[in-house]
Coordinates of C-alpha atoms in Angstrom, one line a residue:
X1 CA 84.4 135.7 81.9
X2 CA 87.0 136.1 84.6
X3 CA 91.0 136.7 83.8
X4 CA 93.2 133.8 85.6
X5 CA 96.8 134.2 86.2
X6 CA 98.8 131.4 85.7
X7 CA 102.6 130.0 86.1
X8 CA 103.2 127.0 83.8
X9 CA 106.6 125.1 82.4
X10 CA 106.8 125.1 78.9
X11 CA 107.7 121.4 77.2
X12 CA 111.7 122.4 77.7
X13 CA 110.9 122.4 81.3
X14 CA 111.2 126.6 82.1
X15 CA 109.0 128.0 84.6
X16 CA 106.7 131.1 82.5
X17 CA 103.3 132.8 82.8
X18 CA 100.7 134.8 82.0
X19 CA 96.9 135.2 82.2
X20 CA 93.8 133.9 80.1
X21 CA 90.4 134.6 79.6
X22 CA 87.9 131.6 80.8
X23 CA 84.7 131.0 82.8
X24 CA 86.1 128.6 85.1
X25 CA 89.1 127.2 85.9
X26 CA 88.7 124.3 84.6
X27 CA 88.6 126.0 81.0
X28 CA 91.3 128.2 82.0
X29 CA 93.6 125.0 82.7
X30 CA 92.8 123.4 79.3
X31 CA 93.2 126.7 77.5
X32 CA 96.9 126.9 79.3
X33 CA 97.2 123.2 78.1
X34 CA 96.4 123.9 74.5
X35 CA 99.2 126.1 74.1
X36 CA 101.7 123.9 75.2
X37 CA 101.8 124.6 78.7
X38 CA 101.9 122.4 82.0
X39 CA 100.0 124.5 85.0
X40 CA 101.6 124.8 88.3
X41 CA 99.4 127.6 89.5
X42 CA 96.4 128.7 88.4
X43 CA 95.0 132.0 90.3
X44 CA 91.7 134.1 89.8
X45 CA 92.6 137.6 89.3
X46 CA 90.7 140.8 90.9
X47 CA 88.4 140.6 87.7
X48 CA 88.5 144.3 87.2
X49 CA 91.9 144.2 85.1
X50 CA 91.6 141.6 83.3
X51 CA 90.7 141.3 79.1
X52 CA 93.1 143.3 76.9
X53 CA 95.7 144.5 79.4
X54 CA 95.9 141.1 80.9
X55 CA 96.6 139.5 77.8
X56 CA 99.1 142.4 76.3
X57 CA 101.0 142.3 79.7
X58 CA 101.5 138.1 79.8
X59 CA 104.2 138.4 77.2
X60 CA 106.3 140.6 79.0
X61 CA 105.7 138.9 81.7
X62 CA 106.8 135.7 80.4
X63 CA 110.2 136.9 79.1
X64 CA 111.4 138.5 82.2
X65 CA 110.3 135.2 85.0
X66 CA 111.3 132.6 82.3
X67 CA 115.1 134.0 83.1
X68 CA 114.4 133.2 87.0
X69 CA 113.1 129.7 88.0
X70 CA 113.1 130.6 91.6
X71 CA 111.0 133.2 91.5
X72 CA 108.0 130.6 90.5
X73 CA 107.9 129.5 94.3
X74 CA 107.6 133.0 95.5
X75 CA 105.5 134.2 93.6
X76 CA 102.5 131.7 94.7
X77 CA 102.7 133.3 97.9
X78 CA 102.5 136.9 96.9
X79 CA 99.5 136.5 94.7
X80 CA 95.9 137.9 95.3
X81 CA 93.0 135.6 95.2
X82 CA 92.4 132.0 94.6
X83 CA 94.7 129.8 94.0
X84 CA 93.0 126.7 92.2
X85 CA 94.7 123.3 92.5
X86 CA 93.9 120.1 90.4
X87 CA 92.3 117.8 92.6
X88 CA 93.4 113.9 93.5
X89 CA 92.2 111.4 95.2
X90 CA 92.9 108.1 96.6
X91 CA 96.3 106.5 98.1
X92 CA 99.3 105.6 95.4
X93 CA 98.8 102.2 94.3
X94 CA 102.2 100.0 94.3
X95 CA 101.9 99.3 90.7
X96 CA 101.9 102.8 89.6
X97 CA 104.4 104.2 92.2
X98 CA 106.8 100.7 90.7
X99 CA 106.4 102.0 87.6
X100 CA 107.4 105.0 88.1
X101 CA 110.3 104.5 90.0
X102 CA 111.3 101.8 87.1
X103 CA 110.9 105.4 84.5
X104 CA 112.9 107.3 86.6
X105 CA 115.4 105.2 86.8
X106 CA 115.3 104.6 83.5
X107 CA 115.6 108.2 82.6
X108 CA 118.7 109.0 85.1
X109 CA 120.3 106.2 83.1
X110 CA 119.9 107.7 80.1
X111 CA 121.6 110.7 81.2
X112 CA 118.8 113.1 81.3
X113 CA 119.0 116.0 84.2
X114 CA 116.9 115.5 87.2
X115 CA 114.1 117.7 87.2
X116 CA 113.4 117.3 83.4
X117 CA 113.4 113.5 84.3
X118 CA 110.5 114.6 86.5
X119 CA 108.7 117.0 84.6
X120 CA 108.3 113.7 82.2
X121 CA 106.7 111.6 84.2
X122 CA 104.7 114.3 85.9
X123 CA 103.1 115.2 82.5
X124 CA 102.8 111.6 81.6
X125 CA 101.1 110.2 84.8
X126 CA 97.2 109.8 84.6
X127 CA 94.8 112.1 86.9
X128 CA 95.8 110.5 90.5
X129 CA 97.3 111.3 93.8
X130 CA 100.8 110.6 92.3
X131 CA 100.3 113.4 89.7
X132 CA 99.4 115.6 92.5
X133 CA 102.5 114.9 94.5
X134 CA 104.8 114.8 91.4
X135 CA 103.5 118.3 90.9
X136 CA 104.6 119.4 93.9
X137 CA 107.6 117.6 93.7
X138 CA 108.7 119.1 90.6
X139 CA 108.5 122.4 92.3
X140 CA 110.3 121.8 95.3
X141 CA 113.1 120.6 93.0
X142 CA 113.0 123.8 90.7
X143 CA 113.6 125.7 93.8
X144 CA 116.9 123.7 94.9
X145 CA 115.4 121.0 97.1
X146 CA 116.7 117.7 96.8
X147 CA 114.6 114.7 95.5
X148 CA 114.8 113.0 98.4
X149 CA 113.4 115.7 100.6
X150 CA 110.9 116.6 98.2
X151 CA 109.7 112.9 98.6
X152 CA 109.9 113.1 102.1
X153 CA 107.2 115.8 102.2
X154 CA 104.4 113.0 100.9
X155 CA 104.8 110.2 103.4
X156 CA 101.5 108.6 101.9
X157 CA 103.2 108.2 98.7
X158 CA 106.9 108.2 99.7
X159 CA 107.9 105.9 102.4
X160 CA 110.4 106.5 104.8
X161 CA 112.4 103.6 103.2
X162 CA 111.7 104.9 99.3
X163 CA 113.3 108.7 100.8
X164 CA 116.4 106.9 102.5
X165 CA 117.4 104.7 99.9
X166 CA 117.0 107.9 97.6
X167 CA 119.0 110.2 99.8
X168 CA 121.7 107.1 99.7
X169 CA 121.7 107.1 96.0
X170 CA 122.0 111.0 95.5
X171 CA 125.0 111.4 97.8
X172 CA 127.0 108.4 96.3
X173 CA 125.7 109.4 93.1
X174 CA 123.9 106.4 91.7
X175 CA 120.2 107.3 91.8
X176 CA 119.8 104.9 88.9
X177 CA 120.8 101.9 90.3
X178 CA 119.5 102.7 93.7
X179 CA 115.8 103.6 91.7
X180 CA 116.2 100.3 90.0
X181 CA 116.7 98.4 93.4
X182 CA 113.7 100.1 94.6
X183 CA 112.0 98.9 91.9
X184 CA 112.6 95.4 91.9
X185 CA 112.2 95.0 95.8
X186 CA 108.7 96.8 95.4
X187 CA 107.8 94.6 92.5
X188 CA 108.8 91.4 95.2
X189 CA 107.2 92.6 97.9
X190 CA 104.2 93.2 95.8
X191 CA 104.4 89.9 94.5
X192 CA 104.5 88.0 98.2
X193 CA 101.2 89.8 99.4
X194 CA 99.5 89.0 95.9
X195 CA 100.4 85.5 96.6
X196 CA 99.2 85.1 100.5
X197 CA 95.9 87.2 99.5
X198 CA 95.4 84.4 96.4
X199 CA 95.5 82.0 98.8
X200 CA 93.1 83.4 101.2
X201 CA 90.1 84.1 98.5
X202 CA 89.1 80.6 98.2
X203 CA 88.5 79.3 101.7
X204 CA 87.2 83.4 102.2
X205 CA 84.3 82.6 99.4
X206 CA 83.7 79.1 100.4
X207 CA 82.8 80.2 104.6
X208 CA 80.8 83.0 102.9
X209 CA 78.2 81.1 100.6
X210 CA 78.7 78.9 103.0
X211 CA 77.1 80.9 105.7
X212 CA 74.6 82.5 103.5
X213 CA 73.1 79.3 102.5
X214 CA 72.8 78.2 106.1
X215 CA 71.3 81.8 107.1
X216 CA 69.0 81.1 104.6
X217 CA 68.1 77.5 105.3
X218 CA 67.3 79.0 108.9
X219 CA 65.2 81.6 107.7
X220 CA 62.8 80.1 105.1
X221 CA 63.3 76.5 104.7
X222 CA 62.9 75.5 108.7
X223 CA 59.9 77.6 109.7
X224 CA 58.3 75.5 106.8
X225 CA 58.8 72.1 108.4
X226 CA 57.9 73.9 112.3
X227 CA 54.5 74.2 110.9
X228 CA 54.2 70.5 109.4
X229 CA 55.8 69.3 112.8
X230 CA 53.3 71.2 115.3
X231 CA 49.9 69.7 112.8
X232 CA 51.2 66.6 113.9
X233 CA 51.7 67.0 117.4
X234 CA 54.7 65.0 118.1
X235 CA 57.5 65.2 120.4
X236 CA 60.4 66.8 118.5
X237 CA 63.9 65.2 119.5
X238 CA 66.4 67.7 121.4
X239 CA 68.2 68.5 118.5
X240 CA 65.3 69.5 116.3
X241 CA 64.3 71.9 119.1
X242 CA 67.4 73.2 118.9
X243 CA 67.6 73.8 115.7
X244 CA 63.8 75.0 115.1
X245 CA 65.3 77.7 118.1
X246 CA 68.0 78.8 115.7
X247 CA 65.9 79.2 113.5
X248 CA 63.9 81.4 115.5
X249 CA 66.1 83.7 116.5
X250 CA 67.5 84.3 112.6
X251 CA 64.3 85.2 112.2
X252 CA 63.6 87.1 115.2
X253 CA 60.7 85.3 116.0
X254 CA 62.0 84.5 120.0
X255 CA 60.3 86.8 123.0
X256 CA 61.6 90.1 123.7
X257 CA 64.1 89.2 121.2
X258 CA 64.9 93.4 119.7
X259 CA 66.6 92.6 116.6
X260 CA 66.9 89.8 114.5
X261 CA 69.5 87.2 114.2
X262 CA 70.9 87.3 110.6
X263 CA 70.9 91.1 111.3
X264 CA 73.7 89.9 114.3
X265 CA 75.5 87.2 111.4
X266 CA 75.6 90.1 108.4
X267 CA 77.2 92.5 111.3
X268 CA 79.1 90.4 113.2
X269 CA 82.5 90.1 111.0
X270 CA 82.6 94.0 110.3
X271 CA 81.8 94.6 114.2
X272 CA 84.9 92.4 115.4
X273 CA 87.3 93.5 112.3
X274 CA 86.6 97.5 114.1
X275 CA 86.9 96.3 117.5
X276 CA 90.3 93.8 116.5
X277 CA 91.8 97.4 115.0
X278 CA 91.0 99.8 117.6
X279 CA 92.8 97.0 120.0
X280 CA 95.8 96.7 118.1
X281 CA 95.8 100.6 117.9
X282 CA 97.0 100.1 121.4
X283 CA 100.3 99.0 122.3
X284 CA 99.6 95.4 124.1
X285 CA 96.8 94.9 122.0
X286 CA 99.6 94.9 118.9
X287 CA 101.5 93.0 121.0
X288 CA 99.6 89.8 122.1
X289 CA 97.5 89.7 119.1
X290 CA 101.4 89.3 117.1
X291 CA 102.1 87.3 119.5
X292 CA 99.3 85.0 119.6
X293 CA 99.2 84.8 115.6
X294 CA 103.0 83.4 115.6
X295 CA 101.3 80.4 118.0
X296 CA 98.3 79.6 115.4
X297 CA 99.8 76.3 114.0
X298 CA 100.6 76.4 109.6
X299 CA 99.3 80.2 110.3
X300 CA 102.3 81.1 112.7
X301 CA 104.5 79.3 110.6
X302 CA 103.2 81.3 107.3
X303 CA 103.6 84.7 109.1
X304 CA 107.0 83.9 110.2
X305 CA 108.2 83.1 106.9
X306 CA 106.4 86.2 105.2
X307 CA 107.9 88.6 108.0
X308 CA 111.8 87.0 107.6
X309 CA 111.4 87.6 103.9
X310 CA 110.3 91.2 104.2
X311 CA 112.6 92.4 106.7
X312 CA 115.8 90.4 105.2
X313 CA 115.0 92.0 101.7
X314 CA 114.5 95.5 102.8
X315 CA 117.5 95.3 105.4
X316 CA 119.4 93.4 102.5
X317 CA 118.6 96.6 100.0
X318 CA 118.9 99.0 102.5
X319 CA 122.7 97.7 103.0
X320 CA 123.1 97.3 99.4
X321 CA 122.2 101.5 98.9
X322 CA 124.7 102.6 101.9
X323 CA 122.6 103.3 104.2
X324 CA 124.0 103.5 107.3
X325 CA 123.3 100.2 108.8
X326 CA 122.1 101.8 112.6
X327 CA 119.6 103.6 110.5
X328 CA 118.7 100.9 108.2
X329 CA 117.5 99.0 111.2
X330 CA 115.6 101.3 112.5
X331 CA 114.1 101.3 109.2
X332 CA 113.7 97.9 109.0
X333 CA 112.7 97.3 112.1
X334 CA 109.2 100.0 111.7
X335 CA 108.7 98.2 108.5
X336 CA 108.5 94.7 109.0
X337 CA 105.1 94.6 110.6
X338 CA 105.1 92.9 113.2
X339 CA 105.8 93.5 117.0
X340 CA 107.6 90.2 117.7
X341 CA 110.2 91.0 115.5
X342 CA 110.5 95.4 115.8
X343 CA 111.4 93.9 119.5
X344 CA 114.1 91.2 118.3
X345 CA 115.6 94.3 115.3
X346 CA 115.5 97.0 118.9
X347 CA 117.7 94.6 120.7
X348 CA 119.8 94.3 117.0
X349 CA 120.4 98.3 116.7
X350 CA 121.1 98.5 120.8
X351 CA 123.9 95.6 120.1
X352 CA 125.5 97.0 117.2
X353 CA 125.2 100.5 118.3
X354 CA 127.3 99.2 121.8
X355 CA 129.9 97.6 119.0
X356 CA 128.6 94.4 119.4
X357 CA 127.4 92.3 116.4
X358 CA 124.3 91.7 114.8
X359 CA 124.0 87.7 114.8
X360 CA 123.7 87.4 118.4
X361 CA 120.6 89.3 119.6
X362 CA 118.8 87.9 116.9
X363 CA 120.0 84.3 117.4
X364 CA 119.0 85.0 121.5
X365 CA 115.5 86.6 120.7
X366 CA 114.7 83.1 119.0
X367 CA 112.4 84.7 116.4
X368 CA 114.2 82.6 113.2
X369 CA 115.9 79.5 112.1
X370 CA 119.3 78.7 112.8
X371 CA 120.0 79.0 109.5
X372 CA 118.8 82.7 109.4
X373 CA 121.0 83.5 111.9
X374 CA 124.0 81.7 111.1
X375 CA 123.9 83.1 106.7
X376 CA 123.8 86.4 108.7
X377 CA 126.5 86.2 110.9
X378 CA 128.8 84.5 107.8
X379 CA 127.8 87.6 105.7
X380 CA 129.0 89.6 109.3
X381 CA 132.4 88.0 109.2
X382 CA 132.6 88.0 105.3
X383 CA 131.6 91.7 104.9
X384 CA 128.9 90.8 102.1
X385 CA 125.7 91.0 105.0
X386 CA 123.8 92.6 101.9
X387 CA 124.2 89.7 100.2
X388 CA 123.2 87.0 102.5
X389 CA 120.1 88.6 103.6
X390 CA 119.2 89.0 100.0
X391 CA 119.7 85.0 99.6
X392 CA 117.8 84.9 102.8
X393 CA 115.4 86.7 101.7
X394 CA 114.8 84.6 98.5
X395 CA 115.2 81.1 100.0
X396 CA 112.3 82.5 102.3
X397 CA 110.5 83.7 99.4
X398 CA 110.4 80.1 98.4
X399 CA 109.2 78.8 101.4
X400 CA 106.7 80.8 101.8
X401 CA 104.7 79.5 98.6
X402 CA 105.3 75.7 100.2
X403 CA 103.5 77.3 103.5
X404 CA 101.1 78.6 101.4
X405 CA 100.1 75.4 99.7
X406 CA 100.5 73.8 103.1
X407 CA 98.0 76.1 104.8
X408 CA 95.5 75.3 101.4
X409 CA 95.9 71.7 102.1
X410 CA 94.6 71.9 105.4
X411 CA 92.1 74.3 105.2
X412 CA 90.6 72.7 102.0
X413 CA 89.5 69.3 104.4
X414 CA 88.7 71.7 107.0
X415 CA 85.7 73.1 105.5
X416 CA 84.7 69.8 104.2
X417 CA 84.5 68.6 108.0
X418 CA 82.6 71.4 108.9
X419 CA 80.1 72.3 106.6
X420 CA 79.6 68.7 106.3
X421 CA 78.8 68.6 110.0
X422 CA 76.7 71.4 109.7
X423 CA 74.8 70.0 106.7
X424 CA 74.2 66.7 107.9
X425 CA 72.8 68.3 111.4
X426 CA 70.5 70.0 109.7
X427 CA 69.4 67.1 107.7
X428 CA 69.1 64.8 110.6
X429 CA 67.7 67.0 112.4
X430 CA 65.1 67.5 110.1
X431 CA 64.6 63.7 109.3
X432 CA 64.2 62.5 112.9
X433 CA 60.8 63.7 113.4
X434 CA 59.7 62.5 109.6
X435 CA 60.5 58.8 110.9
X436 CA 58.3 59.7 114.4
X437 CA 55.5 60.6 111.8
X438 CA 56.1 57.9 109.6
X439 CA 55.9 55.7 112.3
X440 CA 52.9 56.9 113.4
X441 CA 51.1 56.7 110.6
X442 CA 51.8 53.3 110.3
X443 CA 50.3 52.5 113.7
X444 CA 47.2 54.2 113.3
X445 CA 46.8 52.0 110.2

């Protein structure tokens, strides 16, 4: 049995401690949960002093640091030995990090203080990387941080957006409504990428049993009729040799040939996806492949749509939180994902930051409708830009489900041509010597 020393919150929220008897950590956090406390710290003692003394001196202990909450922060520094952390693991997931934000806004509503607004929803949340940060969290806010720096200290689950928009809403004091804009825009954006990957399953599934039948057609069904063509000595037809030489190499049955084919087919996708991402890890790789993508006909078209609505809406709520609109654009602009546009939002933040306006780099770079262009330079003139881009962004929103089904529409005929081309070679392919043997048959009758 080793003696732990803990620091814990107590269900009011106030910072205490103490120590308990346990023969892992693990026991020692559920023993400091089954007296009502949350764990913040959880340290293995020298050993030597623990047992009765350790126990008889937590009480004291508790009284005198429950008066100071800043102490708690200090005092993780100072201590001797381990310091055992509960584990997470994984990114935050959208859906939880929306929910949470919809809580806490919730709970600021309500009119509960900050950090016991936290404390909730840190006690609440499931084993998780948000847990983990909202631990922290918490702490940085017991010792007089703000939330919004405190969230700026976990990038992977705090954006740079989510900690602007929260800064915005501290400082004009209305961290409810700015938590409850967050929420909704998340829940949006969530909802557009749910709806583009939806439509991408079906034609995905189709090329790949598509491509696994034919592997396997190569692989066992065509060596098969090889054999019952070379007993009858015929000539084969060009494109029967050129299939019974796919064939071959799927199988890796060619000369010299060192690995088989199928091998190449099962590795080829992952093998491009790596070498498509380390290009567009480099700066004209991002550049030409964006480029190129906004040229793919229905695709470009799709992708245009999908990148208006994104950087409209999180410009739009940006605005809408007072957020200063140079640094809402720089915001916007790292956000929106792809390289055509950061250019066409760097020559937006240049313009306004000369005193120029924001309609006419944008209508010059040529990277939306007119009709983008002109709602924005109306809600310019009007003083409601917010509120535009927030139309904007839902007209677009729109549009992007009618590209959507557009894109379905063609791609749906699309792999009916081709796999219908690539069955019926096969077939004929296939049949053509049959007839020569037929024939011959006949004759020799």
């Amino acid at each position: 049995m080793a003696t732990y020393q803990y620091e814990a919150l107590d269900s009011a929220g106030k910072p205490t401690s103490g120590s308990v008897e346990a023969g892992s950590s693990e026991d020692a956090i559920q023993q400091i949960r089954g007296q009502g406390f949350f764990p913040t710290s959880v340290t293995q003692g020298d050993g030597e002093a623990g047992g009765k003394k350790g126990r008889k001196g937590s009480g004291k202990k508790k009284k005198k640091k429950a008066k100071k909450a800043e102490p708690a922060a200090k005092a993780k520094k100072e201590k001797k030995g381990i310091e055992i952390k509960i584990p997470s693991f994984g990114p935050v997931k959208i859906k939880v990090l929306t929910q949470f934000t919809r809580q806490l806004s919730t709970l600021q509503d309500a009119g509960l203080p900050l950090l016991r607004s936290l404390q909730i929803l840190e006690q609440q949340q499931k084993p998780g990387k948000l847990k983990g940060i909202l631990t922290q969290v918490v702490t940085d806010v017991e010792a007089g941080s703000t939330l919004s720096d405190a969230f700026a200290k976990h990038p992977k689950g705090f954006d740079r957006l989510y900690c602007k928009m929260v800064a915005a809403g501290e400082v004009g004091g209305v961290l409810d409504v700015i938590l409850q804009r967050l929420a909704n825009f998340m829940e949006k954006a969530a909802r557009l990428r749910a709806r583009i990957k939806g439509a991408m399953i079906y034609p995905t599934v189709v090329v790949i049993i598509a491509i696994a039948i034919v592997t396997g057609i190569m692989y066992f069904v065509i060596p098969k009729f090889e054999e019952i063509f070379a007993d009858f000595e015929i000539e084969l037809p060009g494109l029967t040799k050129f299939l019974i030489d796919a064939s071959s190499w799927v199988a890796g049955k060619n000369a010299g040939q060192m690995i088989p084919g199928w091998t190449v087919i099962v590795a080829a996708p992952f093998v491009a996806i790596a070498l498509l991402k380390v290009f567009k890890k480099t700066g004209f790789g991002r550049a030409s492949i964006d480029w190129i993508v906004l040229k793919i006909p229905v695709v470009g078209v799709l992708v245009e749509k999908t990148t208006v609505a994104r950087f409209t809406r999180t410009l739009g709520t940006l605005v809408s939180a007072g957020v200063p609109i140079l640094e809402a654009v720089n915001i916007t602009r790292d956000t929106c994902g792809n390289w055509v546009f950061e250019r066409a939002l760097q020559r937006v933040h240049d313009s306004i930051r000369e005193g120029e306006s924001f309609a006419t780099p944008l209508r010059e770079s040529k990277v939306c409708d007119g009709i983008v262009v002109n709602m924005i330079d109306v809600g310019e003139e009007t003083g409601d830009l917010d509120v535009m881009l927030m139309k904007v962004a839902d007209n677009y929103d729109e549009e992007v489900d009618v590209a959507v089904q557009s894109l379905l529409s063609l791609v749906e005929p699309m792999l009916v041509v081709v796999l219908g081309t690539v069955v019926g070679g096969i077939v004929l392919a296939l049949f053509m010597p049959l007839v020569k043997m037929i024939q011959s048959v006949s004759e020799n009758q």
